[in-house]
Amino acid sequence: MSIAKRPSGKWRAQFHEFPGGPRRTKVFDRKGDAQRWLDEQRVNIARGEYVDPTRARQTTFDAHATAWMAAQPWRGSTRDKTESMYRTHIEPKFGVRPIGSLRTSELQAWATGLGATLAPSTVEGTYRLLSSILRAAVADRVIARSPADGVRLPRREAEIRVPLSVGEVVGVAENIVPELEVAVLVAAATGLRQGELFGITEDRVLWLKRELVIDRQLVTPSKGAPFFGPCKTARSTRTVPVTDEVLSLLAQHRQRFGAGDAGVVFHRDGGPWARNRAAARISDAATKAKVGVTGWHALRHHTASVLIAQGLGVTAVARMLGHSPAECLATYAHWWPNEDDQIRKAIARTWATSAAAAVCD
């Protein structure tokens, strides 16, 4: 680090980020100001907090975001969903901007604007993606701080789910394409996620044990061939008990349609069902059946509602769905019956005799 007086009478301060690294310079009217600036840079470098301002000006948001997303260890479906979210809601607004030019106030206005047209959950997911990209820029010393810090999202009201009734599930099954009729009923009786359902192969059906082995899921990326991938979480790997009725449905389906490629139970002319095609089919069926809740995941919620209505506890429901108990409670707590009366009776039974004896004494 050094300071030199220029012919103009001004003072030029200069330093190198690291030995042999690029030289950074700045000109000041007074020598004292130049020295204070050098001292600040020396401290920042020593702390590992130095940020080259030229990188923030020269790096576009899209260049940094694209490189960051490419480096993430996402599964194919997660990558497709995340990149679609970025290209739809973030890149058009901030892509060409220098990443150092973004301000908290404009990010706040952007988030508020999203809330006017998108569901709160979508706004939250989009904001989290933007925030993650900017945090990575801070970690890479591209910017000193994230302008996403301090942004407030629209209030997210608690979502009250209304599960499908048995009649509605049957209505969807009756109106879907024949190849998926049994798939709807099996999904409603097992609570499988869409990828788990369409990833079932014949060797995963344990007929004598009356179980389905769920240890993988079908992944159908937007580009490339479908493949079997790992389950969503470690808890998602499980065996799911099934009834004799479900096994009978699977047997009838097998007799009618046979097995698909790699032994897939539910297939489309032998090939796997692409995620978007299967989603479109159940949406169409729900419309025909005049059912308001659409999507394969609605059948998973139906399973949870049936188990809870029959008195099963959090642990059993979570195990069936491949959830953690905490996640299960966060999603379905409002479906469990109120236990206030049971609490009163339990306390009354325990204390009635002792309390009466104490009063008599």
XYZ file of C-alpha atoms in Angstrom:
361
model
C 0.000 0.000 0.000
C 1.330 3.428 -0.884
C 0.404 7.090 -1.330
C 1.962 9.321 -3.969
C 1.467 12.978 -4.813
C 0.434 13.607 -8.417
C 1.554 16.593 -10.573
C -1.938 18.008 -10.131
C -1.347 18.251 -6.387
C -3.773 15.463 -5.563
C -2.907 12.274 -3.734
C -3.159 8.802 -5.248
C -3.591 5.866 -2.894
C -3.005 2.356 -4.219
C -2.831 -1.202 -2.958
C -2.955 -4.805 -4.143
C -5.713 -7.157 -2.931
C -3.026 -9.831 -2.544
C 0.626 -10.143 -3.605
C 0.717 -10.099 -7.376
C -3.011 -9.380 -7.506
C -4.812 -6.511 -9.270
C -3.923 -2.995 -8.229
C -6.654 -0.761 -6.838
C -6.260 3.011 -6.852
C -8.205 6.054 -5.753
C -7.364 9.776 -5.925
C -7.995 12.227 -3.084
C -7.611 15.956 -2.588
C -5.940 15.509 0.803
C -3.282 13.081 1.930
C -5.104 12.373 5.193
C -8.181 11.167 3.313
C -6.027 8.895 1.174
C -4.406 7.411 4.266
C -7.758 6.802 5.981
C -9.037 5.013 2.857
C -5.950 2.784 2.751
C -6.335 2.006 6.442
C -9.961 0.947 5.849
C -8.940 -1.350 3.006
C -6.134 -2.850 5.089
C -8.593 -3.690 7.901
C -11.155 -5.137 5.455
C -8.539 -7.349 3.827
C -7.293 -8.553 7.202
C -10.835 -9.458 8.260
C -11.635 -11.119 4.948
C -14.355 -8.517 4.314
C -12.840 -6.711 1.366
C -15.199 -6.292 -1.594
C -13.950 -5.091 -4.957
C -16.468 -2.430 -6.035
C -15.697 -2.982 -9.705
C -17.044 -6.550 -9.530
C -20.372 -5.316 -8.190
C -20.587 -2.840 -11.079
C -19.431 -5.208 -13.807
C -21.247 -8.410 -12.793
C -24.869 -8.603 -13.885
C -27.392 -10.212 -11.589
C -28.206 -12.832 -14.224
C -24.545 -13.795 -14.720
C -24.097 -14.427 -11.002
C -27.496 -16.138 -10.608
C -26.955 -18.454 -13.561
C -23.524 -19.531 -12.308
C -24.881 -20.057 -8.786
C -27.836 -22.166 -9.944
C -25.607 -24.288 -12.185
C -23.434 -25.148 -9.172
C -26.301 -26.303 -6.927
C -26.662 -30.067 -6.273
C -30.372 -30.073 -7.096
C -32.342 -32.994 -8.418
C -33.755 -32.681 -11.910
C -37.312 -31.780 -10.881
C -36.073 -29.251 -8.320
C -33.794 -27.653 -10.898
C -36.584 -27.390 -13.459
C -38.947 -25.812 -10.931
C -36.349 -23.393 -9.557
C -35.057 -22.244 -12.922
C -38.617 -21.742 -14.152
C -39.369 -19.603 -11.107
C -36.216 -17.557 -11.709
C -36.881 -16.994 -15.428
C -40.498 -16.077 -14.791
C -40.377 -13.799 -11.745
C -36.779 -12.649 -11.112
C -34.700 -12.515 -14.289
C -37.051 -10.178 -16.237
C -36.890 -7.628 -13.411
C -33.243 -7.738 -12.329
C -31.323 -9.880 -14.834
C -29.499 -7.149 -16.788
C -28.812 -4.984 -13.740
C -25.356 -4.806 -12.166
C -25.712 -6.848 -9.007
C -24.299 -4.029 -6.913
C -27.027 -1.623 -8.066
C -29.934 -3.416 -6.385
C -31.510 -1.584 -3.451
C -33.655 -2.860 -0.589
C -36.445 -0.395 -1.366
C -36.899 -1.687 -4.914
C -36.790 -5.314 -3.770
C -39.514 -4.452 -1.277
C -41.626 -2.904 -4.046
C -41.032 -5.987 -6.215
C -42.105 -8.403 -3.453
C -45.202 -6.331 -2.708
C -46.069 -6.342 -6.399
C -45.767 -10.126 -6.587
C -48.182 -10.398 -3.683
C -50.873 -8.682 -5.717
C -51.039 -11.510 -8.280
C -49.402 -14.599 -6.747
C -50.208 -16.835 -3.807
C -48.279 -16.009 -0.604
C -46.462 -19.358 -0.775
C -45.248 -18.563 -4.310
C -44.123 -15.090 -3.244
C -42.209 -16.583 -0.315
C -40.528 -19.204 -2.494
C -39.529 -16.626 -5.107
C -38.148 -14.268 -2.483
C -36.152 -17.070 -0.858
C -34.564 -17.854 -4.208
C -33.619 -14.205 -4.774
C -32.292 -13.949 -1.227
C -30.184 -17.104 -1.643
C -28.607 -15.742 -4.820
C -27.711 -12.471 -3.103
C -26.342 -14.223 -0.001
C -24.070 -16.211 -2.280
C -22.864 -12.939 -3.809
C -21.999 -11.710 -0.308
C -20.135 -14.948 0.432
C -18.189 -14.560 -2.824
C -17.294 -10.960 -1.918
C -19.118 -9.627 -4.970
C -21.237 -7.328 -2.795
C -20.736 -6.232 0.800
C -24.281 -6.886 2.008
C -27.490 -8.338 0.658
C -30.177 -5.822 -0.296
C -32.734 -8.574 0.338
C -32.129 -8.244 4.085
C -35.000 -6.338 5.631
C -37.537 -7.044 2.891
C -40.951 -7.836 4.396
C -43.223 -10.283 2.636
C -47.005 -10.038 2.403
C -48.649 -11.672 5.375
C -49.243 -15.357 4.815
C -52.508 -16.486 6.329
C -52.711 -19.997 7.719
C -53.913 -22.380 5.024
C -57.002 -24.317 6.023
C -57.156 -27.440 3.895
C -60.457 -29.148 3.167
C -59.781 -32.789 2.259
C -61.500 -34.629 -0.531
C -64.318 -36.931 0.530
C -64.414 -40.576 -0.509
C -67.152 -39.710 -2.975
C -65.046 -36.990 -4.555
C -62.064 -39.318 -4.894
C -64.250 -41.885 -6.611
C -65.621 -39.161 -8.881
C -62.093 -38.213 -9.978
C -61.225 -41.874 -10.601
C -64.328 -42.378 -12.719
C -63.526 -39.368 -14.901
C -59.818 -39.894 -15.491
C -58.302 -41.861 -18.381
C -58.608 -45.640 -17.809
C -54.841 -46.111 -17.375
C -54.931 -43.880 -14.282
C -58.193 -44.931 -12.653
C -56.538 -47.352 -10.238
C -53.656 -44.915 -9.694
C -56.099 -42.378 -8.236
C -57.557 -44.935 -5.818
C -54.144 -46.272 -4.794
C -52.870 -42.740 -4.173
C -55.887 -41.984 -1.985
C -55.389 -45.200 -0.002
C -51.631 -44.847 0.521
C -50.788 -41.130 0.574
C -47.921 -41.533 -1.885
C -46.367 -38.505 -3.523
C -46.776 -38.305 -7.293
C -43.202 -39.360 -8.024
C -43.456 -42.250 -5.567
C -46.747 -43.425 -7.083
C -45.489 -43.470 -10.658
C -42.202 -44.989 -9.564
C -43.837 -48.176 -8.235
C -42.599 -51.225 -10.099
C -43.869 -54.777 -9.810
C -40.983 -55.866 -7.603
C -41.939 -53.150 -5.088
C -45.373 -54.692 -4.486
C -45.067 -57.235 -1.665
C -48.268 -59.211 -2.136
C -47.930 -61.572 0.836
C -46.819 -58.888 3.283
C -49.449 -56.450 1.924
C -46.914 -53.659 1.596
C -45.496 -51.284 -0.971
C -41.761 -50.621 -0.815
C -41.079 -46.939 -1.373
C -37.344 -46.499 -1.825
C -37.207 -44.354 -4.967
C -39.339 -42.105 -7.129
C -39.827 -41.525 -10.840
C -38.153 -38.349 -12.075
C -39.244 -36.964 -15.451
C -37.056 -33.917 -16.182
C -38.054 -31.367 -18.802
C -34.981 -32.430 -20.764
C -33.647 -35.943 -21.007
C -35.037 -39.390 -20.309
C -37.050 -40.283 -17.178
C -35.152 -42.089 -14.444
C -35.539 -43.471 -10.927
C -34.167 -41.087 -8.329
C -33.893 -41.137 -4.536
C -36.885 -40.311 -2.387
C -37.535 -36.729 -1.371
C -36.116 -37.146 2.151
C -34.618 -39.894 4.268
C -37.984 -40.354 6.005
C -39.651 -40.824 2.625
C -37.951 -44.216 2.255
C -40.446 -46.547 3.885
C -42.823 -49.478 3.516
C -46.477 -48.537 3.194
C -49.164 -50.961 4.415
C -51.998 -51.597 1.977
C -55.359 -53.303 2.255
C -56.582 -56.367 0.409
C -58.811 -54.051 -1.626
C -55.804 -52.093 -2.856
C -54.001 -55.289 -3.819
C -57.096 -56.423 -5.696
C -57.176 -53.139 -7.625
C -53.498 -53.505 -8.493
C -54.087 -57.060 -9.707
C -56.982 -55.952 -11.921
C -54.873 -53.116 -13.306
C -52.008 -55.531 -14.017
C -54.320 -57.901 -15.855
C -55.785 -55.091 -17.955
C -52.713 -53.043 -18.830
C -49.705 -55.207 -18.042
C -46.410 -53.813 -16.792
C -44.556 -50.990 -18.466
C -40.878 -50.431 -19.092
C -38.702 -51.492 -16.143
C -41.798 -53.056 -14.580
C -43.561 -49.753 -13.943
C -47.101 -50.412 -12.688
C -48.716 -47.206 -13.935
C -47.591 -46.400 -17.462
C -48.658 -44.766 -20.704
C -48.414 -47.221 -23.590
C -45.517 -48.886 -21.794
C -43.596 -45.692 -21.085
C -43.539 -43.692 -17.845
C -46.027 -40.933 -17.204
C -44.391 -37.514 -17.480
C -45.183 -35.419 -14.427
C -46.936 -32.654 -16.349
C -49.046 -35.096 -18.390
C -50.260 -36.940 -15.305
C -50.992 -33.606 -13.609
C -53.036 -32.473 -16.616
C -55.047 -35.703 -16.623
C -56.057 -35.472 -12.970
C -56.876 -31.773 -13.348
C -59.189 -32.561 -16.250
C -60.805 -35.392 -14.283
C -61.384 -33.134 -11.255
C -63.051 -30.559 -13.478
C -65.355 -33.181 -14.983
C -66.169 -34.521 -11.523
C -66.801 -30.943 -10.310
C -64.200 -31.303 -7.588
C -62.574 -28.027 -6.578
C -59.287 -29.419 -5.255
C -57.044 -30.715 -8.022
C -53.667 -32.393 -8.234
C -52.226 -35.694 -7.089
C -51.178 -34.118 -3.800
C -54.853 -33.635 -2.884
C -55.122 -37.431 -2.697
C -52.233 -37.461 -0.235
C -54.141 -34.986 1.956
C -57.188 -37.250 1.703
C -55.157 -40.140 3.129
C -54.053 -38.013 6.059
C -57.628 -36.932 6.779
C -58.852 -40.542 6.805
C -56.142 -41.674 9.216
C -56.722 -38.734 11.559
C -60.511 -39.230 11.516
C -59.956 -42.875 12.518
C -57.987 -41.806 15.592
C -54.384 -42.382 14.486
C -51.764 -40.217 16.146
C -49.128 -37.930 14.709
C -46.374 -40.534 14.628
C -48.420 -43.081 12.672
C -49.689 -40.524 10.143
C -46.187 -39.116 9.670
C -44.730 -42.588 9.117
C -47.411 -43.438 6.550
C -46.770 -40.234 4.583
C -42.990 -40.207 4.921
C -43.086 -36.992 6.950
C -41.402 -35.961 10.166
C -43.906 -35.611 13.056
C -43.207 -31.868 13.184
C -43.888 -31.465 9.481
C -47.041 -33.537 9.808
C -48.336 -31.357 12.635
C -47.533 -28.166 10.764
C -49.620 -29.386 7.828
C -52.515 -31.215 9.473
C -52.795 -30.022 13.093
C -56.207 -28.434 12.462
C -57.668 -31.836 11.483
C -57.001 -33.507 14.823
C -60.005 -33.279 17.158
C -59.992 -30.944 20.119
C -58.991 -32.830 23.276
C -60.065 -30.289 25.911
C -62.830 -32.522 27.270
C -60.459 -35.471 27.547
C -57.983 -33.257 29.429
C -60.682 -32.212 31.919
C -61.798 -35.788 32.497
C -58.217 -37.029 32.966
C -57.486 -34.394 35.613
C -60.858 -34.909 37.283
C -60.368 -38.683 37.563
C -56.895 -38.267 39.028
C -57.744 -35.601 41.582
C -61.364 -36.287 42.510
C -60.740 -38.659 45.437
C -57.689 -36.855 46.800
C -59.347 -33.461 46.569
C -62.499 -34.699 48.344
C -60.415 -36.260 51.135
C -58.432 -33.061 51.569
C -61.597 -30.986 51.911
C -63.051 -33.400 54.465
C -59.886 -33.226 56.550
